[in-house]
mmCIF file of C-alpha atoms in Angstrom:
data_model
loop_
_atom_site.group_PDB
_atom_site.id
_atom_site.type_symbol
_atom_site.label_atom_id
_atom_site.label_comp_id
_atom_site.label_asym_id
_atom_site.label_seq_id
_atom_site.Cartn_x
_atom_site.Cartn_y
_atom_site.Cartn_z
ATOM 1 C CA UNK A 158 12.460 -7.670 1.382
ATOM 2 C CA UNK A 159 11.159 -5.388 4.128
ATOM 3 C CA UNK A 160 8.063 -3.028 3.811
ATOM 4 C CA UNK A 161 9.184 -0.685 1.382
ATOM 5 C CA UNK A 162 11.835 -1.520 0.082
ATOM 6 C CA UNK A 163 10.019 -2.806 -3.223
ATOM 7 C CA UNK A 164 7.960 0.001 -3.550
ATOM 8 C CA UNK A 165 11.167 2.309 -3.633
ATOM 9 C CA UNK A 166 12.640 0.000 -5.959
ATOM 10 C CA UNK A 167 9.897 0.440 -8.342
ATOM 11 C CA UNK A 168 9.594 4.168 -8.296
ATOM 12 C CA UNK A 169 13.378 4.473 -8.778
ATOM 13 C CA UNK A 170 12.824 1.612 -11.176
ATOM 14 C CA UNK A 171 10.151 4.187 -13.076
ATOM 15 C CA UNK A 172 11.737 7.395 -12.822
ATOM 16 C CA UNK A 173 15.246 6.406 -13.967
ATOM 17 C CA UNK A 174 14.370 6.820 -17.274
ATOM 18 C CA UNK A 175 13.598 10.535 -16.960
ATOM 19 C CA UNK A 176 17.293 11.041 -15.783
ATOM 20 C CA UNK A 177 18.149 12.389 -19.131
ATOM 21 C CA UNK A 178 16.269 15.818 -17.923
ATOM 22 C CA UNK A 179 19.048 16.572 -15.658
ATOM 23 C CA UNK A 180 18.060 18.121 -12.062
ATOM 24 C CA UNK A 181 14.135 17.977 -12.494
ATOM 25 C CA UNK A 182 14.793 14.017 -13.478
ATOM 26 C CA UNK A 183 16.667 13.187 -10.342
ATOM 27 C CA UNK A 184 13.743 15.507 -8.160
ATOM 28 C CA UNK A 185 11.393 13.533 -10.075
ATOM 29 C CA UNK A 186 12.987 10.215 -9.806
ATOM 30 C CA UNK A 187 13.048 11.158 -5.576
ATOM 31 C CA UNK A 188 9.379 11.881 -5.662
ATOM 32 C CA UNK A 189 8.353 8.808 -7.366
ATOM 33 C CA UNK A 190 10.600 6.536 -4.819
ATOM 34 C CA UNK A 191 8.965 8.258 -2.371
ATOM 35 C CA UNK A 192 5.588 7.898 -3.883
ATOM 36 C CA UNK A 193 5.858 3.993 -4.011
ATOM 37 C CA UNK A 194 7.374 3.832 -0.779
ATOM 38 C CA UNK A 195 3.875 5.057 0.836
ATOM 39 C CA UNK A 196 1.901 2.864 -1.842
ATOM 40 C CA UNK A 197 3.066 -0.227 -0.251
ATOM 41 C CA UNK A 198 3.807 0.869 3.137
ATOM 42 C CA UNK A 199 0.139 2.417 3.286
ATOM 43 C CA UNK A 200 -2.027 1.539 0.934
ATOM 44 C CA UNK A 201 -1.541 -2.045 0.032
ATOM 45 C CA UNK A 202 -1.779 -3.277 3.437
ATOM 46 C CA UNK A 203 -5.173 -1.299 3.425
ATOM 47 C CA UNK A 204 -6.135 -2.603 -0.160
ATOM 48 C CA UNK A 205 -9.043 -4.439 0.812
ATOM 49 C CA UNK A 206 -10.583 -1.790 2.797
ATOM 50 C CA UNK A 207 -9.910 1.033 0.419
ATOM 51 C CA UNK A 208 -11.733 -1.106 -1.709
ATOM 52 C CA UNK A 209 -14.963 -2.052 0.461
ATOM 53 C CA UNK A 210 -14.656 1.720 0.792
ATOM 54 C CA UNK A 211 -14.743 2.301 -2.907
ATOM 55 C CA UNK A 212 -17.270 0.082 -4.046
ATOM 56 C CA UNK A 213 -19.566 1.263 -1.033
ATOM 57 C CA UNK A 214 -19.300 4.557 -3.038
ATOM 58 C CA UNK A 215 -21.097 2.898 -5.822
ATOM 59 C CA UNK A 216 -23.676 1.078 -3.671
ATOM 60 C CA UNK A 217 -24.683 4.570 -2.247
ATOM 61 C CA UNK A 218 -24.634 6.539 -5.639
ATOM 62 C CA UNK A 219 -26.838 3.883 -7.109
ATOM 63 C CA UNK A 220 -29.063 3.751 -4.311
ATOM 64 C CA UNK A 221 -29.624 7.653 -4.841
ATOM 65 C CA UNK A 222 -31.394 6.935 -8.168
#
């Protein structure tokens, strides 16, 4: 599947269930397609430097003490 396309999947995937709330559940149900359509487009290609990034955050906190 191309870049995505799974990440919309899944948000639709999660948010379908709140359809029952009428409007709010289908601007909800956007907003989480869009929300894992920028998690895999963005951040898990980047995964392993958001988490050098992270853990350097540790290193540095604990060096502090």
């Amino acid at each position: 599947m191309k870049t995505g396309t799974i990440g919309l999947l899944a948000g639709f995937a999660i948010a379908i269930v709140l359809l029952r709330f009428g409007f709010w559940g289908m601007l909800l149900t956007a907003l989480l397609a869009i929300a894992g359509y920028m998690t895999e487009r963005w951040l898990w290609p980047a995964r392993k430097e958001l988490m050098a990034w992270l853990r350097s955050g540790k290193r540095q906190l604990q060096k502090d003490r």
